[in-house]
Short mmCIF file of C-alpha atoms in Angstrom, two decimals:
data_model
loop_
_atom_site.label_atom_id
_atom_site.label_comp_id
_atom_site.label_asym_id
_atom_site.label_seq_id
_atom_site.Cartn_x
_atom_site.Cartn_y
_atom_site.Cartn_z
CA MET A 215 26.18 -4.14 22.79
CA ARG A 216 29.88 -3.24 22.83
CA ASN A 217 31.32 -1.47 19.85
CA VAL A 218 33.01 -3.87 17.46
CA ILE A 219 35.72 -3.25 14.90
CA ILE A 220 35.30 -5.85 12.17
CA LEU A 221 37.62 -6.45 9.24
CA ALA A 222 36.74 -8.73 6.37
CA LEU A 223 38.37 -9.08 3.00
CA SER A 224 37.29 -10.24 -0.41
CA ILE A 225 39.74 -10.14 -3.27
CA SER A 226 39.23 -11.07 -6.89
CA LEU A 227 41.62 -11.43 -9.78
CA ALA A 228 41.08 -8.48 -12.14
CA ASN A 229 40.77 -4.69 -12.13
CA GLY A 230 38.97 -2.12 -14.28
CA ALA A 231 35.43 -2.98 -13.14
CA ALA A 232 32.49 -0.54 -13.06
CA ILE A 233 30.06 -0.53 -10.13
CA SER A 234 26.62 -0.34 -11.67
CA ASP A 235 24.33 -0.62 -8.65
CA ILE A 236 24.01 -1.16 -4.91
CA VAL A 237 21.14 -3.31 -3.64
CA LEU A 238 19.75 -3.59 -0.11
CA ALA A 239 17.53 -6.65 0.45
CA PRO A 240 16.13 -8.65 3.40
CA GLU A 241 17.47 -12.17 3.89
CA ASP A 242 15.51 -14.02 6.56
CA ILE A 243 16.41 -12.10 9.74
CA ASN A 244 19.47 -10.46 8.17
CA THR A 245 20.17 -7.62 5.74
CA LYS A 246 22.14 -8.16 2.56
CA ILE A 247 24.12 -5.37 0.87
CA VAL A 248 25.14 -6.27 -2.70
CA VAL A 249 27.66 -4.15 -4.60
CA LYS A 250 27.10 -5.05 -8.26
CA ALA A 251 29.84 -4.75 -10.88
CA ASP A 252 30.48 -5.85 -14.44
CA ALA A 253 33.81 -7.52 -13.60
CA PRO A 254 35.63 -8.89 -10.55
CA PHE A 255 37.17 -6.33 -8.21
CA VAL A 256 38.90 -5.98 -4.84
CA ALA A 257 36.67 -5.18 -1.86
CA ASN A 258 37.76 -4.43 1.69
CA SER A 259 35.09 -4.01 4.38
CA PHE A 260 35.33 -2.89 7.99
CA ALA A 261 33.26 -1.25 10.72
CA LEU A 262 33.63 2.03 12.60
CA LYS A 263 32.05 3.40 15.76
CA ASP A 264 30.76 6.73 17.08
CA PRO A 265 28.55 6.68 15.08
CA SER A 266 28.20 3.05 14.02
CA ARG A 267 29.09 2.68 10.35
CA ILE A 268 29.96 -0.02 7.87
CA VAL A 269 32.54 0.82 5.17
CA ILE A 270 33.17 -1.02 1.89
CA ASP A 271 36.24 0.12 -0.07
CA CYS A 272 36.17 -0.99 -3.72
CA SER A 273 39.57 -0.81 -5.44
CA GLY A 274 40.27 -0.68 -9.16
CA VAL A 275 36.74 0.42 -10.05
CA SER A 276 34.72 3.38 -11.33
CA SER A 277 31.06 4.27 -10.79
CA ASP A 278 28.40 6.80 -11.82
CA LEU A 279 27.05 6.63 -8.24
CA ILE A 280 29.98 8.58 -6.77
CA GLY A 281 28.84 11.63 -4.81
CA LYS A 282 25.34 10.33 -4.11
CA LYS A 283 23.80 9.89 -0.68
CA TYR A 284 20.56 8.02 0.15
CA THR A 285 18.31 8.02 3.19
CA LEU A 286 17.14 4.43 3.80
CA ASN A 287 15.97 3.82 7.38
CA ARG A 288 15.52 0.09 6.74
CA GLY A 289 17.34 -3.15 7.53
CA GLY A 290 19.38 -1.49 10.26
CA ILE A 291 20.84 1.07 7.82
CA LYS A 292 19.87 4.73 8.16
CA GLU A 293 21.92 6.27 5.34
CA LEU A 294 24.10 5.10 2.46
CA SER A 295 26.67 7.29 0.69
CA ILE A 296 29.10 6.66 -2.19
CA THR A 297 32.26 8.75 -2.37
CA GLY A 298 35.41 8.94 -4.48
CA PHE A 299 38.96 10.26 -4.01
CA THR A 300 40.83 12.69 -6.23
CA GLU A 301 44.23 11.32 -5.21
CA GLN A 302 43.06 7.75 -5.89
CA PRO A 303 40.47 7.85 -8.69
CA ASP A 304 40.09 4.04 -8.89
CA LEU A 305 38.84 3.80 -5.27
CA VAL A 306 35.10 3.94 -4.51
CA ARG A 307 33.96 3.98 -0.88
CA VAL A 308 30.47 2.91 0.20
CA ILE A 309 29.54 4.04 3.72
CA GLY A 310 26.45 2.80 5.53
CA THR A 311 25.37 4.56 8.71
CA LEU A 312 23.83 1.99 11.11
CA ASP A 313 21.27 2.33 13.85
CA ARG A 314 23.58 0.26 16.13
CA ASP A 315 26.61 -2.02 15.99
CA TYR A 316 26.23 -5.26 14.00
CA SER A 317 28.39 -8.25 13.20
CA PHE A 318 28.52 -9.22 9.54
CA LEU A 319 29.73 -11.77 7.01
CA THR A 320 31.27 -11.16 3.58
CA SER A 321 31.35 -13.23 0.42
CA THR A 322 31.37 -12.98 -3.37
CA GLU A 323 28.64 -13.96 -5.82
CA GLY A 324 30.05 -13.93 -9.31
CA ASP A 325 31.42 -10.43 -9.92
CA ASN A 326 29.43 -8.97 -7.00
CA PHE A 327 30.56 -8.32 -3.45
CA VAL A 328 28.04 -9.27 -0.73
CA LEU A 329 27.98 -8.08 2.87
CA THR A 330 25.41 -9.75 5.16
CA LEU A 331 24.49 -7.69 8.20
CA LEU A 332 23.50 -9.99 11.11
CA ALA A 333 20.43 -8.14 12.37
CA GLY A 334 19.20 -11.14 14.37
CA ALA A 335 15.55 -10.01 14.61
CA SER A 336 12.41 -9.64 12.53
CA ASN A 337 13.64 -7.80 9.47
CA THR A 338 10.90 -7.23 6.87
CA PHE A 339 11.35 -4.38 4.39
CA LEU A 340 11.14 -3.76 0.66
CA GLN A 341 14.20 -4.31 -1.47
CA TRP A 342 16.04 -1.09 -2.33
CA GLN A 343 18.24 -0.26 -5.35
CA ALA A 344 20.45 2.80 -5.74
CA SER A 345 19.90 2.90 -9.51
CA ALA A 346 16.12 3.22 -9.02
CA SER A 347 16.20 5.75 -6.16
CA ASN A 348 16.72 9.47 -5.89
CA PRO A 349 19.60 10.62 -3.72
CA ALA A 350 18.86 12.73 -0.66
CA PRO A 351 19.41 16.51 -1.03
CA THR A 352 22.77 17.69 0.15
CA MET A 353 22.39 19.65 3.40
CA PRO A 354 25.09 21.41 5.36
CA SER A 355 25.94 19.40 8.41
CA GLU A 356 25.56 21.00 11.84
CA GLU A 357 28.42 18.93 13.20
CA PRO A 358 31.39 17.69 11.24
CA GLN A 359 31.35 13.94 10.67
CA PRO A 360 34.23 12.05 12.22
CA PRO A 361 36.86 11.21 9.65
CA VAL A 362 36.76 7.76 8.22
CA ALA A 363 39.97 5.88 8.89
CA PRO A 364 41.85 4.64 5.85
CA ALA A 365 41.04 1.08 5.00
CA PRO A 366 43.66 -1.60 5.49
CA LYS A 367 45.18 -2.87 2.28
CA PRO A 368 43.81 -6.14 0.94
CA THR A 369 46.12 -9.07 1.56
CA ALA A 370 44.32 -12.25 0.51
CA THR A 371 42.47 -13.69 -2.42
CA VAL A 372 39.04 -15.20 -1.87
CA THR A 373 37.97 -18.01 -4.15
CA GLY A 374 35.01 -20.35 -3.97
CA ARG A 375 32.77 -19.91 -0.96
CA PRO A 376 35.00 -18.99 1.98
CA ILE A 377 33.62 -16.98 4.85
CA SER A 378 35.11 -14.14 6.89
CA CYS A 379 33.55 -13.05 10.16
CA ASP A 380 34.29 -11.29 13.42
CA PHE A 381 31.84 -11.88 16.27
CA GLU A 382 32.01 -10.33 19.70
CA ASP A 383 29.45 -11.60 22.19
CA ALA A 384 27.19 -12.58 19.30
CA ASP A 385 24.23 -14.87 19.97
CA ILE A 386 25.06 -18.35 18.72
CA LEU A 387 21.54 -18.92 17.35
CA THR A 388 21.88 -15.79 15.22
CA ILE A 389 25.21 -17.05 13.91
CA LEU A 390 23.73 -20.46 13.06
CA ARG A 391 20.86 -18.83 11.16
CA ALA A 392 23.33 -16.70 9.24
CA LEU A 393 25.48 -19.71 8.35
CA SER A 394 22.38 -21.63 7.28
CA GLU A 395 21.37 -18.85 4.92
CA TYR A 396 24.89 -18.31 3.66
CA ALA A 397 25.61 -21.99 2.90
CA GLY A 398 22.10 -22.90 1.77
CA VAL A 399 21.77 -25.76 4.26
CA ASN A 400 19.21 -26.62 6.92
CA ILE A 401 20.57 -26.23 10.46
CA VAL A 402 18.42 -27.36 13.41
CA ALA A 403 19.58 -26.27 16.87
CA GLY A 404 18.54 -28.15 20.00
CA LYS A 405 16.77 -26.49 22.91
CA ASP A 406 19.98 -26.51 24.98
CA VAL A 407 21.91 -24.51 22.39
CA LYS A 408 22.33 -20.98 23.71
CA GLY A 409 24.94 -18.42 24.68
CA THR A 410 27.22 -15.95 22.98
CA VAL A 411 30.37 -16.39 20.93
CA THR A 412 33.45 -14.24 20.35
CA VAL A 413 35.44 -15.44 17.36
CA ARG A 414 37.25 -13.99 14.37
CA LEU A 415 37.74 -16.01 11.19
CA HIS A 416 39.18 -15.00 7.85
CA ASN A 417 38.66 -16.82 4.57
CA VAL A 418 37.87 -20.28 5.94
CA PRO A 419 35.33 -22.73 4.48
CA TRP A 420 31.92 -22.27 6.07
CA ARG A 421 31.85 -25.88 7.29
CA ARG A 422 35.16 -25.38 9.05
CA ALA A 423 33.83 -22.14 10.54
CA LEU A 424 30.80 -24.04 11.86
CA GLU A 425 33.04 -26.61 13.54
CA ILE A 426 35.23 -23.95 15.15
CA ILE A 427 32.29 -21.93 16.46
CA LEU A 428 30.52 -24.99 17.87
CA ARG A 429 33.68 -26.35 19.48
CA ALA A 430 34.36 -23.00 21.12
CA SER A 431 30.83 -23.06 22.55
CA GLY A 432 30.97 -26.67 23.72
CA TYR A 433 28.54 -28.02 21.13
CA ALA A 434 28.72 -30.65 18.40
CA TYR A 435 26.79 -31.45 15.25
CA ARG A 436 25.56 -34.41 13.23
CA GLU A 437 25.05 -34.22 9.50
CA ASP A 438 22.05 -36.18 8.28
CA PRO A 439 20.71 -36.18 4.71
CA GLY A 440 19.48 -32.63 4.06
CA VAL A 441 19.94 -31.30 7.60
CA ILE A 442 22.63 -30.50 10.19
CA ARG A 443 21.65 -31.10 13.83
CA VAL A 444 23.39 -28.94 16.46
CA ASP A 445 23.28 -29.84 20.15
CA THR A 446 25.44 -31.05 22.99
CA ALA A 447 27.35 -34.26 22.25
CA GLU A 448 25.36 -36.06 24.95
CA ASN A 449 22.02 -35.03 23.45
CA LEU A 450 23.14 -35.98 19.94
CA ASP A 451 24.23 -39.42 21.15
CA LYS A 452 20.92 -39.86 22.94
CA GLN A 453 19.01 -38.91 19.80
CA ASP A 454 21.04 -41.40 17.79
CA TYR A 455 20.52 -44.18 20.33
CA ASP A 456 16.77 -43.59 20.40
CA LEU A 457 16.54 -44.45 16.71
CA PRO A 458 15.43 -47.95 15.64
CA VAL A 459 18.20 -50.48 15.08
CA SER A 460 18.82 -52.45 11.91
CA SER A 461 21.22 -55.23 10.93
CA LYS A 462 23.70 -54.93 8.08
CA VAL A 463 26.30 -57.32 6.68
CA TYR A 464 29.68 -55.79 5.88
CA LYS A 465 31.53 -58.19 3.61
CA LEU A 466 35.29 -57.75 3.66
CA GLU A 467 37.42 -58.22 0.57
CA PHE A 468 40.93 -57.92 2.01
CA ALA A 469 40.89 -57.42 5.79
CA GLU A 470 40.52 -60.21 8.32
CA PRO A 471 37.12 -60.01 10.06
CA GLY A 472 38.60 -61.00 13.41
CA LYS A 473 41.02 -58.06 13.40
CA MET A 474 38.43 -55.65 12.03
CA LEU A 475 35.86 -56.64 14.68
CA ASP A 476 37.79 -54.90 17.48
CA LYS A 477 37.74 -51.59 15.59
CA VAL A 478 34.02 -51.92 14.78
CA THR A 479 33.13 -52.82 18.36
CA ALA A 480 34.83 -49.65 19.62
CA MET A 481 32.35 -47.57 17.58
CA LEU A 482 29.16 -49.30 18.78
CA SER A 483 26.50 -47.58 20.87
CA PRO A 484 25.25 -49.22 24.08
CA LYS A 485 22.45 -50.92 22.14
CA GLY A 486 24.64 -52.08 19.24
CA LYS A 487 26.31 -55.46 18.72
CA ALA A 488 28.56 -57.07 16.13
CA HIS A 489 29.91 -60.53 15.34
CA VAL A 490 31.99 -62.23 12.66
CA ASP A 491 30.56 -64.58 10.05
CA VAL A 492 33.57 -66.70 9.11
CA ARG A 493 31.90 -68.48 6.18
CA THR A 494 31.26 -65.26 4.23
CA ASN A 495 34.27 -63.33 5.60
CA ALA A 496 31.92 -60.64 6.87
CA ILE A 497 30.94 -58.70 9.99
CA VAL A 498 27.27 -58.55 10.95
CA VAL A 499 26.38 -55.33 12.80
CA THR A 500 23.11 -54.44 14.51
CA GLU A 501 23.02 -50.69 15.11
CA VAL A 502 21.24 -47.39 14.57
CA ALA A 503 21.61 -45.64 11.21
CA PRO A 504 24.15 -42.93 12.24
CA VAL A 505 26.52 -45.54 13.67
CA HIS A 506 26.08 -47.67 10.54
CA ASP A 507 27.25 -44.68 8.50
CA ARG A 508 30.42 -44.31 10.58
CA ILE A 509 31.16 -48.04 10.43
CA HIS A 510 30.71 -48.01 6.66
CA GLN A 511 33.23 -45.16 6.34
CA LEU A 512 35.70 -47.00 8.59
CA ILE A 513 35.50 -50.22 6.58
CA GLN A 514 35.93 -48.33 3.31
CA LEU A 515 39.17 -46.85 4.68
CA LEU A 516 40.61 -50.06 6.15
CA ASP A 517 39.40 -52.81 3.80
CA THR A 518 42.00 -52.18 1.12
CA PRO A 519 44.57 -54.41 -0.61
CA THR A 520 47.71 -54.91 1.46
CA PRO A 521 51.00 -54.53 -0.42
CA GLN A 522 53.32 -57.52 -0.54
CA VAL A 523 57.08 -57.83 -0.60
CA GLU A 524 59.11 -60.65 -2.12
CA ILE A 525 62.17 -61.32 0.02
CA ALA A 526 65.05 -63.08 -1.71
CA VAL A 527 67.64 -64.51 0.69
CA ARG A 528 71.06 -65.94 -0.12
CA VAL A 529 73.17 -67.53 2.61
CA VAL A 530 76.83 -67.90 1.66
CA ASN A 531 79.95 -69.14 3.45
CA VAL A 532 82.92 -67.06 2.29
CA ALA A 533 86.57 -67.27 3.23
CA THR A 534 87.39 -64.25 5.37
CA ASN A 535 90.30 -63.31 3.13
CA ALA A 536 87.96 -63.12 0.12
CA THR A 537 85.01 -61.07 1.44
CA LYS A 538 86.46 -57.82 0.07
CA GLU A 539 86.05 -59.17 -3.46
CA LEU A 540 82.24 -59.04 -3.06
CA GLY A 541 82.18 -55.23 -3.03
CA VAL A 542 80.10 -54.98 0.15
CA GLN A 543 79.84 -51.45 1.57
CA TRP A 544 79.75 -51.96 5.34
CA THR A 545 77.76 -49.13 6.96
CA LEU A 546 77.39 -50.51 10.50
CA GLN A 547 80.17 -52.59 12.06
CA GLY A 548 80.92 -54.01 15.47
CA LEU A 549 77.27 -54.44 16.51
CA GLU A 550 76.77 -56.84 19.40
CA SER A 551 75.23 -60.25 18.84
CA ARG A 552 74.37 -62.66 21.60
CA ILE A 553 76.20 -66.02 21.58
CA LEU A 554 74.58 -68.94 23.36
CA ARG A 555 76.00 -72.39 23.96
CA ALA A 556 73.55 -75.05 25.01
CA ASP A 557 74.34 -78.49 26.41
CA PHE A 558 71.10 -80.41 25.86
CA GLN A 559 72.19 -83.38 27.93
CA SER A 560 72.18 -81.30 31.10
CA ASN A 561 68.49 -80.31 30.66
CA GLU A 562 69.38 -76.77 31.79
CA ILE A 563 68.60 -73.37 30.31
CA PRO A 564 71.37 -72.29 27.86
CA THR A 565 73.93 -69.94 29.38
CA ILE A 566 75.38 -66.83 27.73
CA LEU A 567 79.07 -67.31 27.07
CA GLY A 568 79.84 -63.86 25.65
CA PHE A 569 79.15 -61.34 22.90
CA GLY A 570 80.22 -61.50 19.31
CA GLU A 571 79.99 -58.88 16.60
CA PHE A 572 77.99 -58.63 13.40
CA ASN A 573 78.07 -56.12 10.56
CA ILE A 574 75.44 -54.62 8.25
CA GLY A 575 76.15 -53.37 4.76
CA THR A 576 74.71 -52.89 1.28
CA VAL A 577 75.54 -54.07 -2.22
CA PRO A 578 75.29 -51.61 -5.13
CA SER A 579 74.30 -54.24 -7.71
CA LEU A 580 72.65 -57.62 -7.18
CA ALA A 581 73.87 -58.85 -10.59
CA GLN A 582 77.43 -57.86 -9.71
CA LEU A 583 77.09 -59.65 -6.37
CA SER A 584 75.88 -62.89 -7.97
CA LEU A 585 78.77 -62.84 -10.43
CA ALA A 586 81.32 -62.28 -7.66
CA ILE A 587 79.91 -65.16 -5.58
CA ASP A 588 79.98 -67.50 -8.59
CA MET A 589 83.64 -66.65 -9.21
CA LEU A 590 84.55 -67.30 -5.57
CA GLU A 591 82.71 -70.63 -5.65
CA GLU A 592 84.74 -71.69 -8.70
CA ARG A 593 87.93 -70.96 -6.73
CA GLY A 594 86.67 -72.80 -3.66
CA LYS A 595 86.52 -69.60 -1.62
CA ALA A 596 82.74 -69.55 -1.17
CA ARG A 597 79.78 -71.90 -1.00
CA THR A 598 76.10 -71.02 -1.25
CA ILE A 599 74.27 -72.79 1.56
CA ALA A 600 70.73 -71.73 0.65
CA ALA A 601 68.91 -69.27 -1.63
CA PRO A 602 65.21 -69.26 -0.64
CA ARG A 603 62.54 -66.75 -1.66
CA VAL A 604 59.47 -65.89 0.37
CA SER A 605 56.60 -63.39 0.02
CA ALA A 606 55.45 -61.34 2.99
CA VAL A 607 52.47 -59.06 3.51
CA ASP A 608 53.28 -55.49 4.53
CA ASN A 609 53.88 -55.34 8.31
CA GLU A 610 53.65 -59.14 8.64
CA GLU A 611 56.60 -61.33 9.63
CA ALA A 612 58.17 -63.84 7.24
CA GLU A 613 60.45 -66.65 8.39
CA VAL A 614 63.20 -68.44 6.50
CA LEU A 615 64.96 -71.48 8.00
CA GLN A 616 67.90 -73.33 6.51
CA GLY A 617 69.41 -76.11 8.57
CA GLU A 618 68.65 -79.48 10.08
CA ARG A 619 66.57 -80.98 12.83
CA PHE A 620 68.05 -83.51 15.20
CA GLY A 621 66.57 -85.49 18.03
CA VAL A 622 67.99 -85.67 21.53
CA PRO A 623 66.82 -88.34 23.99
CA THR A 624 65.70 -86.75 27.25
CA LEU A 625 63.82 -87.86 30.32
CA ASP A 626 60.39 -86.52 31.17
CA ILE A 627 59.02 -85.96 34.68
CA SER A 628 58.04 -89.64 34.97
CA GLY A 629 61.52 -90.81 33.97
CA ASN A 630 60.50 -91.99 30.53
CA THR A 631 62.80 -91.44 27.58
CA VAL A 632 61.41 -89.05 24.99
CA ILE A 633 62.94 -87.62 21.84
CA GLN A 634 63.15 -83.83 21.78
CA PHE A 635 63.88 -82.23 18.41
CA TYR A 636 66.05 -79.16 17.91
CA GLU A 637 67.01 -77.10 14.90
CA ALA A 638 70.49 -76.03 13.89
CA GLY A 639 71.31 -73.78 10.97
CA THR A 640 70.38 -70.27 9.88
CA LYS A 641 67.01 -68.82 10.88
CA LEU A 642 65.90 -65.47 9.51
CA ASN A 643 62.84 -63.45 10.55
CA VAL A 644 61.98 -60.39 8.45
CA THR A 645 59.08 -57.95 8.89
CA PRO A 646 58.85 -55.49 5.95
CA HIS A 647 57.08 -52.15 5.93
CA ILE A 648 56.56 -50.09 2.75
CA ASN A 649 56.51 -46.31 3.12
CA SER A 650 55.02 -43.68 0.79
CA LEU A 651 58.35 -43.29 -1.06
CA GLU A 652 58.30 -47.01 -1.89
CA GLU A 653 61.25 -47.62 0.40
CA ILE A 654 61.22 -50.69 2.60
CA THR A 655 61.97 -50.76 6.31
CA MET A 656 62.87 -54.25 7.51
CA ASP A 657 62.97 -55.54 11.08
CA ILE A 658 65.52 -58.32 10.77
CA GLY A 659 66.25 -61.05 13.29
CA VAL A 660 69.03 -63.57 12.55
CA GLU A 661 69.86 -66.72 14.47
CA VAL A 662 72.86 -68.79 13.39
CA SER A 663 73.25 -72.09 15.25
CA ASP A 664 75.84 -74.82 14.81
CA LEU A 665 75.87 -78.39 16.08
CA ASP A 666 79.10 -79.61 17.62
CA ARG A 667 79.59 -82.97 15.86
CA PRO A 668 81.96 -84.65 18.36
CA SER A 669 79.61 -83.92 21.24
CA ALA A 670 76.70 -85.25 19.22
CA LEU A 671 78.55 -88.51 18.52
CA ALA A 672 79.32 -88.76 22.21
CA GLY A 673 75.60 -88.53 23.00
CA ARG A 674 75.78 -85.04 24.50
CA PRO A 675 75.03 -82.68 21.60
CA ILE A 676 76.05 -79.05 22.06
CA VAL A 677 74.59 -76.29 19.88
CA THR A 678 76.27 -72.90 19.66
CA THR A 679 73.86 -70.10 18.67
CA SER A 680 74.54 -66.51 17.63
CA GLU A 681 71.64 -64.05 17.52
CA ALA A 682 71.45 -60.59 15.97
CA SER A 683 68.65 -58.12 15.26
CA SER A 684 68.46 -54.80 13.45
CA LYS A 685 66.18 -52.42 11.57
CA VAL A 686 67.29 -51.20 8.14
CA LEU A 687 65.83 -48.95 5.44
CA VAL A 688 66.52 -49.85 1.80
CA LYS A 689 65.19 -48.89 -1.58
CA ASP A 690 63.01 -51.27 -3.54
CA GLY A 691 65.23 -53.99 -5.05
CA ASN A 692 68.41 -53.10 -3.14
CA THR A 693 70.34 -55.70 -1.16
CA VAL A 694 71.22 -55.68 2.54
CA VAL A 695 74.13 -57.78 3.77
CA ILE A 696 74.49 -59.13 7.30
CA GLY A 697 77.88 -60.57 8.19
CA GLY A 698 80.36 -61.06 11.00
CA PHE A 699 79.40 -64.64 11.87
CA ILE A 700 82.85 -66.29 11.83
CA ARG A 701 83.32 -70.05 11.73
CA GLN A 702 86.42 -72.19 11.42
CA ARG A 703 86.67 -74.96 8.86
CA GLU A 704 89.04 -77.87 9.40
CA ALA A 705 90.45 -79.62 6.30
CA GLU A 706 92.72 -82.66 6.09
CA LEU A 707 95.25 -82.66 3.23
CA VAL A 708 96.91 -85.91 2.07
CA ARG A 709 100.03 -85.76 -0.13
CA GLY A 710 102.30 -88.54 -1.38
CA VAL A 711 103.72 -90.58 -4.24
CA PRO A 712 101.03 -91.52 -6.74
CA ILE A 713 100.02 -95.20 -6.78
CA LEU A 714 102.49 -96.13 -4.04
CA MET A 715 100.67 -94.05 -1.42
CA HIS A 716 97.57 -96.22 -1.89
CA ILE A 717 99.30 -99.60 -1.25
CA PRO A 718 97.84 -101.26 1.86
CA LEU A 719 100.10 -101.14 4.89
CA LEU A 720 103.16 -99.96 2.93
CA GLY A 721 101.33 -96.91 1.52
CA ALA A 722 101.81 -95.02 4.78
CA LEU A 723 105.51 -94.84 3.99
CA PHE A 724 104.82 -92.92 0.77
CA ARG A 725 102.27 -90.35 2.01
CA GLU A 726 101.85 -87.66 4.67
CA LYS A 727 98.81 -86.03 6.24
CA SER A 728 98.38 -82.41 7.33
CA THR A 729 95.46 -80.51 8.86
CA THR A 730 94.62 -76.94 7.79
CA TYR A 731 92.24 -74.46 9.39
CA GLU A 732 90.41 -71.75 7.48
CA ASP A 733 88.17 -69.00 8.86
CA LEU A 734 84.83 -68.66 7.08
CA GLU A 735 82.37 -65.78 7.38
CA LEU A 736 78.67 -66.48 7.02
CA LEU A 737 77.08 -63.73 4.91
CA ILE A 738 73.33 -63.30 4.56
CA PHE A 739 72.11 -61.29 1.56
CA ILE A 740 68.52 -59.98 1.77
CA THR A 741 66.86 -58.37 -1.26
CA PRO A 742 63.28 -57.04 -0.77
CA THR A 743 61.19 -56.29 -3.86
CA ILE A 744 57.69 -54.79 -3.86
CA ILE A 745 55.19 -57.00 -5.68
CA ARG A 746 53.13 -54.89 -8.08
CA GLY A 747 49.86 -55.95 -9.64
#
């Protein structure tokens, strides 16, 4: 086996501990070295070569075992010595001389530091304690021992049950046995699980370490009650599919079974099947137990209440010379909107006549906006066309239509006259999406259509349509304004001498008529509000 330099770290939160004992004990096929103390302490462990040794540096501690050396010849450890340093009196170093190189794991158990030597073979010996043993006599050494390199300084704090390991060409079965013993779980490896692993991990949860090691080796695992099965993904699937099938009914509280069925079907094994029971709003699944577990987890995640948004819309015609009085803050201007003009008598597809412009803005206060509109209406400068409210489910489209339907006689293929109905007015499509900050993104589509009255009276109705679409992000309860749809209003003004202007025939001599034209801007105010509880 190649020489390995291994570094593992275990750090606790307090100093001033006293090391009372060192215990060497068998643990299945491994050897456990336990450094016992009366309080938490910092421990830094690493390996050296030529000869093979394991070193544990204990910082911020004292011990009566300093200066003692023990001959063990058990558990892969030949000798164990405890030394101190004059220049650093709170550092105690434990050195174990090994019979060969070993990989190892480190952890903490209460105030104790534990190093598990991965022997990987039959390892039966009696437990040994430094406090109950006599140290070996000090003999002059024939050859000077190689100096022990200074230990790296600790840099991390270990809490809970993390694991640190460094494996080079280590047998994967030995690693699995060590993880099983360390975590206290049953791990069963399939007959195809074999090979070696080279991996270094520092302070990661043991379950995450298991996933990383197996993925690096091309294996997978399944966790059943009380046991973890390790094998190739193909073998695990085959084992699952060989199990007996059973039928379960998954009743849904919020999700639609039809939409959920596609996601459930994607998880089925070749022998599984699923169908929707509309009457009970449920999905009936026939599958093996492991797949049932995964389907149950999926439904728990997806079958949750869907947030709703109330969308308040106000459609207002405002004189163009009065729009500034509304206090709208225009953030996007000059956006293109498509203008269509359709002659229904010709039975042809509408043609695009050109491009108009629409604007998007916000209003700081909805109450202030309502007051401003009311004041303009009193002066004849504005008129509210519609003010509908609609509720929409998150990520689902809501539609608001204000206008009129009219019928146009057309000829069908056989030459028969049929009435075809069309809509003219303001059509609004809004799809809201609520993010984690409780802000609302809205996909907005606006269609403003207008019927040309003279052409309708002449029997050839023409509808002019302007379309616009945008995506905006607003805070809950804020108002978005869409404008730029300009129309012209024609008004006839009659002035004259009172009473005399109404005399038949002669009244025309005492009155005069004039026609005025006023530009109006159609403004659409959209206020989304999240519905809570």
